[in-house]
Short mmCIF file of C-alpha atoms and ligand atoms in Angstrom, two decimals:
data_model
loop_
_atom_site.label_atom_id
_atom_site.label_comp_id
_atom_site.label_asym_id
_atom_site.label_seq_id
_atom_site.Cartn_x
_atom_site.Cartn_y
_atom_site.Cartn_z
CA UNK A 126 -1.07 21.23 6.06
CA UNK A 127 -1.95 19.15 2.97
CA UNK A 128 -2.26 16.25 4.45
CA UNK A 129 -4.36 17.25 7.73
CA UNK A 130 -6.63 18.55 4.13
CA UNK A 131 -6.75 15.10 3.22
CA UNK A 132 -7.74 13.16 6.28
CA UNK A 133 -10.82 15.19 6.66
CA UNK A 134 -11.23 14.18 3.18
CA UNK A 135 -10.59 10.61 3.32
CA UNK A 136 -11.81 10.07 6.87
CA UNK A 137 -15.02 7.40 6.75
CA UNK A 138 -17.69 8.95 5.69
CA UNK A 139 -19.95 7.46 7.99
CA UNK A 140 -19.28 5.42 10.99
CA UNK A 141 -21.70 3.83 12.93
CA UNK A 142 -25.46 4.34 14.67
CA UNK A 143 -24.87 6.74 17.88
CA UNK A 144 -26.36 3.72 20.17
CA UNK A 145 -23.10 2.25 20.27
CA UNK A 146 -19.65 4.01 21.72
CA UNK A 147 -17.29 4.85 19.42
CA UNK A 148 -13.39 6.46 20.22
CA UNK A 149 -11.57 7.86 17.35
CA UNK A 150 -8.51 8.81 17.73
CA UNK A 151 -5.72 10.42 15.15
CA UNK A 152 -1.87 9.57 15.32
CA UNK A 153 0.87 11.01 13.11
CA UNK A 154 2.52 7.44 12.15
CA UNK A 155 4.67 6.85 8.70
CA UNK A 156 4.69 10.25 8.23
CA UNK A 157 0.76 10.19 7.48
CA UNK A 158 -2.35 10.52 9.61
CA UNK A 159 -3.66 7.54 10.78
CA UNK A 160 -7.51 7.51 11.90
CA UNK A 161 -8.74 4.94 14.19
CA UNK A 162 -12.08 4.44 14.68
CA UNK A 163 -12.86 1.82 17.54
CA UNK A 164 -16.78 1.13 18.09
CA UNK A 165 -18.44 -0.89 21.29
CA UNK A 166 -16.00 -0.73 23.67
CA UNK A 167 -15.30 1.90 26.28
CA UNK A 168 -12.70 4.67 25.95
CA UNK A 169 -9.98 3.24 28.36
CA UNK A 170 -9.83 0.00 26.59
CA UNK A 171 -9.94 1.41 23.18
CA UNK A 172 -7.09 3.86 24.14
CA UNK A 173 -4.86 1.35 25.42
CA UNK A 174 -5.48 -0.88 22.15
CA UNK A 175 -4.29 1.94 20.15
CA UNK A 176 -1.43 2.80 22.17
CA UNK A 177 -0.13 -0.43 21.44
CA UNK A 178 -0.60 -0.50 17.60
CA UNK A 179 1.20 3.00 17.93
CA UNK A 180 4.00 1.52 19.21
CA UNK A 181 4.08 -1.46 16.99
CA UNK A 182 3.73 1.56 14.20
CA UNK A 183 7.25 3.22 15.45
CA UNK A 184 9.19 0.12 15.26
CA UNK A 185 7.84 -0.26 11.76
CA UNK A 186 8.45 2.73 10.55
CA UNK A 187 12.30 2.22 11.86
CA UNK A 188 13.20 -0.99 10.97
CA UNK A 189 11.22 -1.07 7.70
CA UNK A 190 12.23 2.13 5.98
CA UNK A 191 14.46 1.59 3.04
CA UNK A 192 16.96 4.83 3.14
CA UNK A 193 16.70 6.57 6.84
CA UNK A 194 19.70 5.55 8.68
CA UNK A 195 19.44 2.91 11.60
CA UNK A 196 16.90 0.36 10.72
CA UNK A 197 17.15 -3.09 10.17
CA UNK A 198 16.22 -2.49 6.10
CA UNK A 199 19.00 -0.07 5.59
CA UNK A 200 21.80 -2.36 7.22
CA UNK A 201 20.21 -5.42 5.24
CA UNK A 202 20.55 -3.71 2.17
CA UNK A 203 24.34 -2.24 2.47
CA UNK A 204 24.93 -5.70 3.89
CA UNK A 205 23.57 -7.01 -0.09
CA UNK A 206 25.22 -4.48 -2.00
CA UNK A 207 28.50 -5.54 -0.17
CA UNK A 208 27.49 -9.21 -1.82
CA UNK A 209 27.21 -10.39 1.95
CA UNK A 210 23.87 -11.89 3.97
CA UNK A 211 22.73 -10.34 6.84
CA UNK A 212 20.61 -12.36 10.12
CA UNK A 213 17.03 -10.74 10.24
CA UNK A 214 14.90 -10.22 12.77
CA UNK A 215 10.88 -12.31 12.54
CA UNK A 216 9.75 -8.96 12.50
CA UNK A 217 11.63 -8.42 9.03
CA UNK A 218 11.21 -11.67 7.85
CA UNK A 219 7.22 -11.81 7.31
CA UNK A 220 7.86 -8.97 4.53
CA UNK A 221 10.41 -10.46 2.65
CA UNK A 222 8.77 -13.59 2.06
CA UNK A 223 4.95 -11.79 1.44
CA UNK A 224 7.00 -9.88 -0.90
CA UNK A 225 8.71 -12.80 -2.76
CA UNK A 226 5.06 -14.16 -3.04
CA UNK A 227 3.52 -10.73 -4.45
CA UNK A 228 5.92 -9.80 -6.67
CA UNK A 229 6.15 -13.70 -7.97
CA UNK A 230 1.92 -13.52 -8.60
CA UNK A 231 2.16 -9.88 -10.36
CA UNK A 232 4.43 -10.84 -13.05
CA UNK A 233 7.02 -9.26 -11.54
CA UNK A 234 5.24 -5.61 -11.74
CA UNK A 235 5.20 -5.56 -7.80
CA UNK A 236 8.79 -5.85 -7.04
CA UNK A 237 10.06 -4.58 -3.59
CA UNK A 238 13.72 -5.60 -5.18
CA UNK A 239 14.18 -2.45 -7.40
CA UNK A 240 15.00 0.08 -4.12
CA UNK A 241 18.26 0.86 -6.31
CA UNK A 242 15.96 2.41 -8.90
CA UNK A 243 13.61 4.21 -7.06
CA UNK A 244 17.03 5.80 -5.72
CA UNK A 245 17.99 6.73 -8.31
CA UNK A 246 14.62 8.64 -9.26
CA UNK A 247 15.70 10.48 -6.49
CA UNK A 248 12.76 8.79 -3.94
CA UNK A 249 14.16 8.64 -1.25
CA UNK A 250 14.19 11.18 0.17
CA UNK A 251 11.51 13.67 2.14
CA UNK A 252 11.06 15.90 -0.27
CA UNK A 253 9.99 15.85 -3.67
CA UNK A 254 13.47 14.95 -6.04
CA UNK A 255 14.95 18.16 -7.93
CA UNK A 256 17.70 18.73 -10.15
CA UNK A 257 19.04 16.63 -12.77
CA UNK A 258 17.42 13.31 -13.56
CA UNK A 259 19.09 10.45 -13.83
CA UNK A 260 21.09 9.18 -16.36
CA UNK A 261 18.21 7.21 -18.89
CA UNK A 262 21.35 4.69 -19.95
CA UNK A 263 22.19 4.33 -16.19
CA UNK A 264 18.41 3.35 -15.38
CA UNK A 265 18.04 1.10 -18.34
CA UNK A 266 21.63 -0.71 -17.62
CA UNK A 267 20.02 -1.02 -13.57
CA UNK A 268 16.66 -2.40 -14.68
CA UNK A 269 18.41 -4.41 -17.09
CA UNK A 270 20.28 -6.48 -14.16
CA UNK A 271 16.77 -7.46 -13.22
CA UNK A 272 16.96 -7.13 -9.13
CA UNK A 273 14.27 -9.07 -7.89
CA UNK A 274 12.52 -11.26 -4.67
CA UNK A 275 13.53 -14.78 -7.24
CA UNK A 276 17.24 -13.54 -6.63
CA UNK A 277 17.12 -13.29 -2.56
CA UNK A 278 17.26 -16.98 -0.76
CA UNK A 279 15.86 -16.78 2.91
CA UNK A 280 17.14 -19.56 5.18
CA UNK A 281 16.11 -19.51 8.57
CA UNK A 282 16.38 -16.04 9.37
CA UNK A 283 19.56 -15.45 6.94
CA UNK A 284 18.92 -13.68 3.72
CA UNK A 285 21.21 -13.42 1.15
CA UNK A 286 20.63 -12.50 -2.56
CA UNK A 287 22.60 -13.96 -5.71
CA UNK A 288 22.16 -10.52 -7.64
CA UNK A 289 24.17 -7.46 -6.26
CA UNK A 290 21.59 -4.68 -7.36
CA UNK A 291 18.70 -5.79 -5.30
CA UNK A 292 17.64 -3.57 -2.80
CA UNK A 293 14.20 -3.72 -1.11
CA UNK A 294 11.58 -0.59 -0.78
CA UNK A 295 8.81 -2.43 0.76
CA UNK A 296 7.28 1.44 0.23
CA UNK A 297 4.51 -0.61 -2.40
CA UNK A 298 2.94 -2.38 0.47
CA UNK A 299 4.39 -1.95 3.81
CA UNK A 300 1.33 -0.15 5.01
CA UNK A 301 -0.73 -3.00 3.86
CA UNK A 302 1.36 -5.47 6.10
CA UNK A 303 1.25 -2.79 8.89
CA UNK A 304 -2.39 -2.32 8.92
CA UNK A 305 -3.02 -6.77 8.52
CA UNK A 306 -0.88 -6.53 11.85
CA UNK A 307 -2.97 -3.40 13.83
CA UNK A 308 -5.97 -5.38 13.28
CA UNK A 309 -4.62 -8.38 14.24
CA UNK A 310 -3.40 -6.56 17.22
CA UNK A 311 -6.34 -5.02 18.09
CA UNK A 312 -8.66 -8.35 17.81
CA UNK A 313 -5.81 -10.12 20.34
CA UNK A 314 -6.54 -7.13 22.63
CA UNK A 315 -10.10 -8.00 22.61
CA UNK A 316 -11.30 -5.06 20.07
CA UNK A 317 -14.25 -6.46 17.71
CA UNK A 318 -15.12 -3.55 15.69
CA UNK A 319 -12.78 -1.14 14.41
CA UNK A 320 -11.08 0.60 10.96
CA UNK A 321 -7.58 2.08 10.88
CA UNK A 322 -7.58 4.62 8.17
CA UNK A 323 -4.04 5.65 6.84
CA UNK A 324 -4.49 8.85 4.53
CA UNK A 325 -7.39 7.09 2.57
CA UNK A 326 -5.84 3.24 2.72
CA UNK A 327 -7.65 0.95 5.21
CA UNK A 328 -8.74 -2.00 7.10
CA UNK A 329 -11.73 -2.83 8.42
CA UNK A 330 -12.61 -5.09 11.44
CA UNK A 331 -16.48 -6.36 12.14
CA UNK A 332 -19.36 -4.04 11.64
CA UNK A 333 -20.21 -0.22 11.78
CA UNK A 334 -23.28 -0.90 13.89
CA UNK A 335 -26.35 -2.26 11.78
CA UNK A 336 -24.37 -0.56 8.62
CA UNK A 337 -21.76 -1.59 6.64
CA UNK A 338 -18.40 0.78 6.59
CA UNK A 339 -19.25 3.33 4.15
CA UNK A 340 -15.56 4.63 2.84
CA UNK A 341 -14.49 7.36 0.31
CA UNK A 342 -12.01 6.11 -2.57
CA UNK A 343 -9.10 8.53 -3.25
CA UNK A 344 -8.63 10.81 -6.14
CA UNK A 345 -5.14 11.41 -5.62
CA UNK A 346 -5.21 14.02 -8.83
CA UNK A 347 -7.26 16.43 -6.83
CA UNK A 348 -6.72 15.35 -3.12
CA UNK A 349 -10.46 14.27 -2.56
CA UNK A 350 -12.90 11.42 -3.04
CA UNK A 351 -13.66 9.77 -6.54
CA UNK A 352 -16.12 7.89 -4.99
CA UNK A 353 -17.68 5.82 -1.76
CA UNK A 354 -18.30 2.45 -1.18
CA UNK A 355 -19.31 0.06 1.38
CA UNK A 356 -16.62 -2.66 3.65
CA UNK A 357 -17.74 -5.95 5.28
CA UNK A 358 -15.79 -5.85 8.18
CA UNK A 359 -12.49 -7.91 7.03
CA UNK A 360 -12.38 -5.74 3.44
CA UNK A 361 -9.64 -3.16 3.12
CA UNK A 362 -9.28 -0.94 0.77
CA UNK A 363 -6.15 0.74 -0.91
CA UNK A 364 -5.69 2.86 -3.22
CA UNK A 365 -2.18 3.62 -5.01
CA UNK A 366 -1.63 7.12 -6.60
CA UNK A 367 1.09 7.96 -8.97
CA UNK A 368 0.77 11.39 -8.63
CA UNK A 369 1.10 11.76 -5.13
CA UNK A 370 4.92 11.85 -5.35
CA UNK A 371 7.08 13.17 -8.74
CA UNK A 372 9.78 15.05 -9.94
CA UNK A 373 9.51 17.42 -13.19
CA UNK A 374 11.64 18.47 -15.62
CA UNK A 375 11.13 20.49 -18.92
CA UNK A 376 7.60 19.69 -18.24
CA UNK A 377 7.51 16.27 -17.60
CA UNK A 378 6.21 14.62 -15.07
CA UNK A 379 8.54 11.36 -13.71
CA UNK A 380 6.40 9.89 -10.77
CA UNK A 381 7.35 7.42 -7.94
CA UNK A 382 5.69 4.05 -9.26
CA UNK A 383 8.36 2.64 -11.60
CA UNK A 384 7.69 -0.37 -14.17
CA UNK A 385 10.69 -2.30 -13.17
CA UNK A 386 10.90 -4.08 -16.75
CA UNK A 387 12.47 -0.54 -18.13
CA UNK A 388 13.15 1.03 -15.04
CA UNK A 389 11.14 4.14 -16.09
CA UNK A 390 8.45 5.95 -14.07
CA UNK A 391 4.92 4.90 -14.99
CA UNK A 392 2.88 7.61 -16.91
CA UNK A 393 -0.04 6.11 -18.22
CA UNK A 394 -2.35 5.68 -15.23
CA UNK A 395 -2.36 8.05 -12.23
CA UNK A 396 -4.61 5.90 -9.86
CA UNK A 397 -5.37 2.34 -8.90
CA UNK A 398 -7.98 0.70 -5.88
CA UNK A 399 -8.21 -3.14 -5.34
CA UNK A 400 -10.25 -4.06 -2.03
CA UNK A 401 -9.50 -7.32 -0.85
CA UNK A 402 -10.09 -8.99 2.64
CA UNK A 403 -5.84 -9.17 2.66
CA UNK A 404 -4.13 -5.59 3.29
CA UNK A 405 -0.61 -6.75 1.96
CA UNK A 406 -2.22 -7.99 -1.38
CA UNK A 407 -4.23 -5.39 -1.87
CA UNK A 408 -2.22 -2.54 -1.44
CA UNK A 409 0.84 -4.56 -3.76
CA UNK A 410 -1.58 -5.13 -6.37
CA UNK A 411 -2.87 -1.68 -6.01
CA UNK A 412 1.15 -0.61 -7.08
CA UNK A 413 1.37 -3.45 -9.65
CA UNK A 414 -2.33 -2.53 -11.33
CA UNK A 415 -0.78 0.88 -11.95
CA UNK A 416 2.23 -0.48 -13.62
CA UNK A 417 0.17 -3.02 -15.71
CA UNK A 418 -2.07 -0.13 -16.69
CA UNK A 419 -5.38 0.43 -18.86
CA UNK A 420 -4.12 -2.61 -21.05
CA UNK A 421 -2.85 -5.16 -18.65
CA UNK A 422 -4.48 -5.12 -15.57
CA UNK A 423 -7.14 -7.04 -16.40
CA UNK A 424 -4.24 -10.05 -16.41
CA UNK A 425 -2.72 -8.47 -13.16
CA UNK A 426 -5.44 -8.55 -10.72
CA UNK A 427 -6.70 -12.13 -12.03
CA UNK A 428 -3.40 -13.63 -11.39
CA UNK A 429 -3.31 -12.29 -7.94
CA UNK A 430 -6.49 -12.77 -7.19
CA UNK A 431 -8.16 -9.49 -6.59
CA UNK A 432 -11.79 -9.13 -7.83
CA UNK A 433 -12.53 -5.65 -6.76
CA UNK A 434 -10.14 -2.65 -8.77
CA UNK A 435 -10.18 0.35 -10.41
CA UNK A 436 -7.96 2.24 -12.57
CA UNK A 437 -7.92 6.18 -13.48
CA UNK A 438 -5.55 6.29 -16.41
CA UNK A 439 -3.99 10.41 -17.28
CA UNK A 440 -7.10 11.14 -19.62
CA UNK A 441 -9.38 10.32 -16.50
CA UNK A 442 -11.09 7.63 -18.08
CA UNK A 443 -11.79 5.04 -15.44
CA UNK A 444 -11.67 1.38 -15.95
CA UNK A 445 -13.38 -1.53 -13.22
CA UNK A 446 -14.13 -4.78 -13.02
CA UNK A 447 -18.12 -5.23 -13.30
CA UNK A 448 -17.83 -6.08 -9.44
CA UNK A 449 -16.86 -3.01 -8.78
CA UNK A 450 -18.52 -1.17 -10.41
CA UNK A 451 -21.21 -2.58 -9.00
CA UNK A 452 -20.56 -1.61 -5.38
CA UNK A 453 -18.82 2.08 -5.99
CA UNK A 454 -21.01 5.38 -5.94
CA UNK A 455 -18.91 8.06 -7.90
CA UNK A 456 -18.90 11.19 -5.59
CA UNK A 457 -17.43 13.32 -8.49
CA UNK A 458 -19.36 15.91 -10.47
CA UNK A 459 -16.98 15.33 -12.90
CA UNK A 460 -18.07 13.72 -16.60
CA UNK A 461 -16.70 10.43 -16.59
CA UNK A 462 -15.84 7.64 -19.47
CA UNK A 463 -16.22 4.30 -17.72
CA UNK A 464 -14.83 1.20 -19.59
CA UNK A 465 -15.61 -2.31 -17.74
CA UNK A 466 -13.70 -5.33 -17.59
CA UNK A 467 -14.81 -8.61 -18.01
CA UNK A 468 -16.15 -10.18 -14.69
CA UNK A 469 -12.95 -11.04 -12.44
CA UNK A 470 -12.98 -14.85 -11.10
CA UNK A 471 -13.29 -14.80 -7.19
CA UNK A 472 -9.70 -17.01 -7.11
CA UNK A 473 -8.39 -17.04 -3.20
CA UNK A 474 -4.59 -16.45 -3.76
CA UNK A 475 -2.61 -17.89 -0.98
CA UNK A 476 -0.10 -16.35 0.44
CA UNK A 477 1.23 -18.73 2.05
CA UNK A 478 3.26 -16.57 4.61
CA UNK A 479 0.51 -14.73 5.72
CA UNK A 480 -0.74 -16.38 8.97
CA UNK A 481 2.64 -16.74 9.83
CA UNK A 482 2.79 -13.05 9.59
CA UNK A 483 -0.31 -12.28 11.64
CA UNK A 484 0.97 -14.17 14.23
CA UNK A 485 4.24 -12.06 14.25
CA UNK A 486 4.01 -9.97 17.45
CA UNK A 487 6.54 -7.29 18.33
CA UNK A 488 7.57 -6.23 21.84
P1 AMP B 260 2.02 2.69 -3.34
O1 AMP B 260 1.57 4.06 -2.94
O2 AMP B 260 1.54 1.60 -2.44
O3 AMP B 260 1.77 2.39 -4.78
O4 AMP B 260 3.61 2.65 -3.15
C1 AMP B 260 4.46 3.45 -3.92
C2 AMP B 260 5.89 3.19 -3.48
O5 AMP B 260 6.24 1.84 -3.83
C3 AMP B 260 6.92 4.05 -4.16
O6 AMP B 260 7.09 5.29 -3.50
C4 AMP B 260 8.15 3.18 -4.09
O7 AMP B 260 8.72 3.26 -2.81
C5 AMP B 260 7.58 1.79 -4.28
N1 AMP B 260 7.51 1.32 -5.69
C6 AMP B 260 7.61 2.04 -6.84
N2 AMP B 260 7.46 1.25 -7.91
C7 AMP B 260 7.26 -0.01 -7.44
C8 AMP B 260 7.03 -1.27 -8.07
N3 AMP B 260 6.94 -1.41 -9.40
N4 AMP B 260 6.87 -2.35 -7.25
C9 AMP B 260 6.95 -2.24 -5.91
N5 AMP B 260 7.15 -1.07 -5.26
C10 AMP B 260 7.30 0.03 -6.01
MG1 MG B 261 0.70 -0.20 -2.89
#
């Protein structure tokens, strides 16, 4: 029920001028709502380009998830454990090596190699983790082994890893790879204009008719909109919430994003958006800004190259980069404390395994 709440809340705020035809369509994909929003083009087309991501969606969601039985992640990573390599499929591949990259250009605060501890948290699973919480020794001994992308070697399409405990949960930014490659899809099926909205986290393609994509920014604290800004077609936007998922015990709250130097649950900042014209990077350094927090992310999104963020740390004070702050419109009656960074350099990061990614197709 919540989340149906929360697409209304999140879907665009505006689209486009009426002149033009425009098919939206909703899909339950990833266990979210996924809007899609397809403008100047008629409804059969725009239906069959969406079928298509759908399906591309389902093998994702299979093959990518790091604890349900019978995907290609879940036989990797026994396969690791074991202190064997497993053969992976291209359609595995692209994510391992954008996540070597990511993790590599976050200081490490990104890493999709430290599945074991989010585990352990009790995170994978459905439903929010109860009972007791982990041992603190165990999950300081874990992190201490320091699992990470550095430790996996990719040859071909073997990949093997010289450190038993590594385990990938691509959870930080699958759906930014996932959404890079529905847009992709959808321009190779001849779609020019379009955004595909999961639960608030997006990518844009061309133009909302003579406007720009005018968005709402997720307040994950209260399930609705901190603010709204506007997307050139190419920006994305994601925003990473750290109370969206948590376990509590004697009144403390142990959330999902973990800072993989102590193997602890971050508490200090409950909210992080980057927009950047890359899906993958920006939801990753969406995760790592959260883990770098109100006095390191500054650092963070320099050395990944992301010019647009903005953090909500527990007291609600919000901190942005003057670029930012420059294009947001704070929807929130709320009082707010607003601390700006210095101005972020406009550095283009490559990623050097991108395009091969985009070009990954899956039939
Ligand atoms: P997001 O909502 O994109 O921030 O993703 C959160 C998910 O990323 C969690 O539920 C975990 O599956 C995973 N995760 C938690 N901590 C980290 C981290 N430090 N680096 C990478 N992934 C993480
Ligand atoms: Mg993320």
């Amino acid at each position: 029920m919540k989340k149906y709440m929360v697409l209304l809340m999140f879907a665009v705020l505006s689209a486009c001028t009426q002149a033009e035809p425009e098919y939206r369509e909703t899909r339950y994909i990833f266990g979210t709502l996924v809007e899609f929003i397809i403008r100047g083009e008629d409804e059969a087309k725009a239906k069959r380009a969406i079928a298509a991501v759908d399906r591309d969606f389902q093998r994702m969601h299979k093959d990518w998830h790091a604890w349900k039985p019978g995907g290609e992640l879940v036989a990797l990573n026994k396969a690791l454990a074991h202190g064997e390599g497993m053969r992976v499929s291209p359609f595995v591949l692209p994510l391992l090596k954008q996540g070597k990259v990511l993790e590599a250009k976050s200081g490490g605060l990104f890493n999709p190699a430290i599945g074991a501890l989010i585990g352990a948290w009790g995170f994978h699973s459905d439903e929010l983790p109860t009972g007791a919480l982990p041992n603190f020794d165990d999950v300081h001994a874990l992190a201490a082994r320091h699992p990470s992308m550095a430790d996996v070697s990719i040859s071909g399409d073997m990949v093997t890893s010289r450190n038993s405990t590594v385990q990938f949960d691509f959870g930080g930014f699958a759906k930014g790879v996932a959404l890079d490659m529905a847009v992709e899809k959808l321009k190779s099926l001849g779609i020019t204009h379009a955004i595909v909205n999961a639960g608030g986290d997006l990518n844009t393609l061309g133009s909302a008719g003579e406007r720009l994509w005018n968005v709402g920014i997720r307040d994950p604290r209260d399930w609705g909109v901190i603010a709204s800004v506007q997307l050139q077609g190419g920006e994305n936007l994601y925003t990473s919430g750290n109370y969206e998922r948590f376990r509590e015990a004697d009144g403390i709250r142990y959330a999902h994003i973990i800072d993989p130097r102590t193997g602890m649950p971050v508490d200090h900042t409950v909210s992080a958006s980057v927009i950047h014209e890359n899906g993958a990077l920006a939801d990753a350094a969406a995760t790592a800004l959260i883990v770098a927090g109100p006095k390191n992310w500054v650092e963070v999104a320099e050395a990944m190259g992301v010019q647009y963020a903005m953090l909500v740390d527990k007291q609600g004070t919000v901190y942005a980069s003057p670029e930012m702050l420059a294009r947001v419109k704070f929807e929130t009656d709320k009082k707010l404390t607003i601390v700006q960074s210095r101005p972020l350099s406009d550095k283009i990061i490559e990623l050097s395994h991108s395009r091969q990614n985009k070009m990954t197709s899956m039939h």
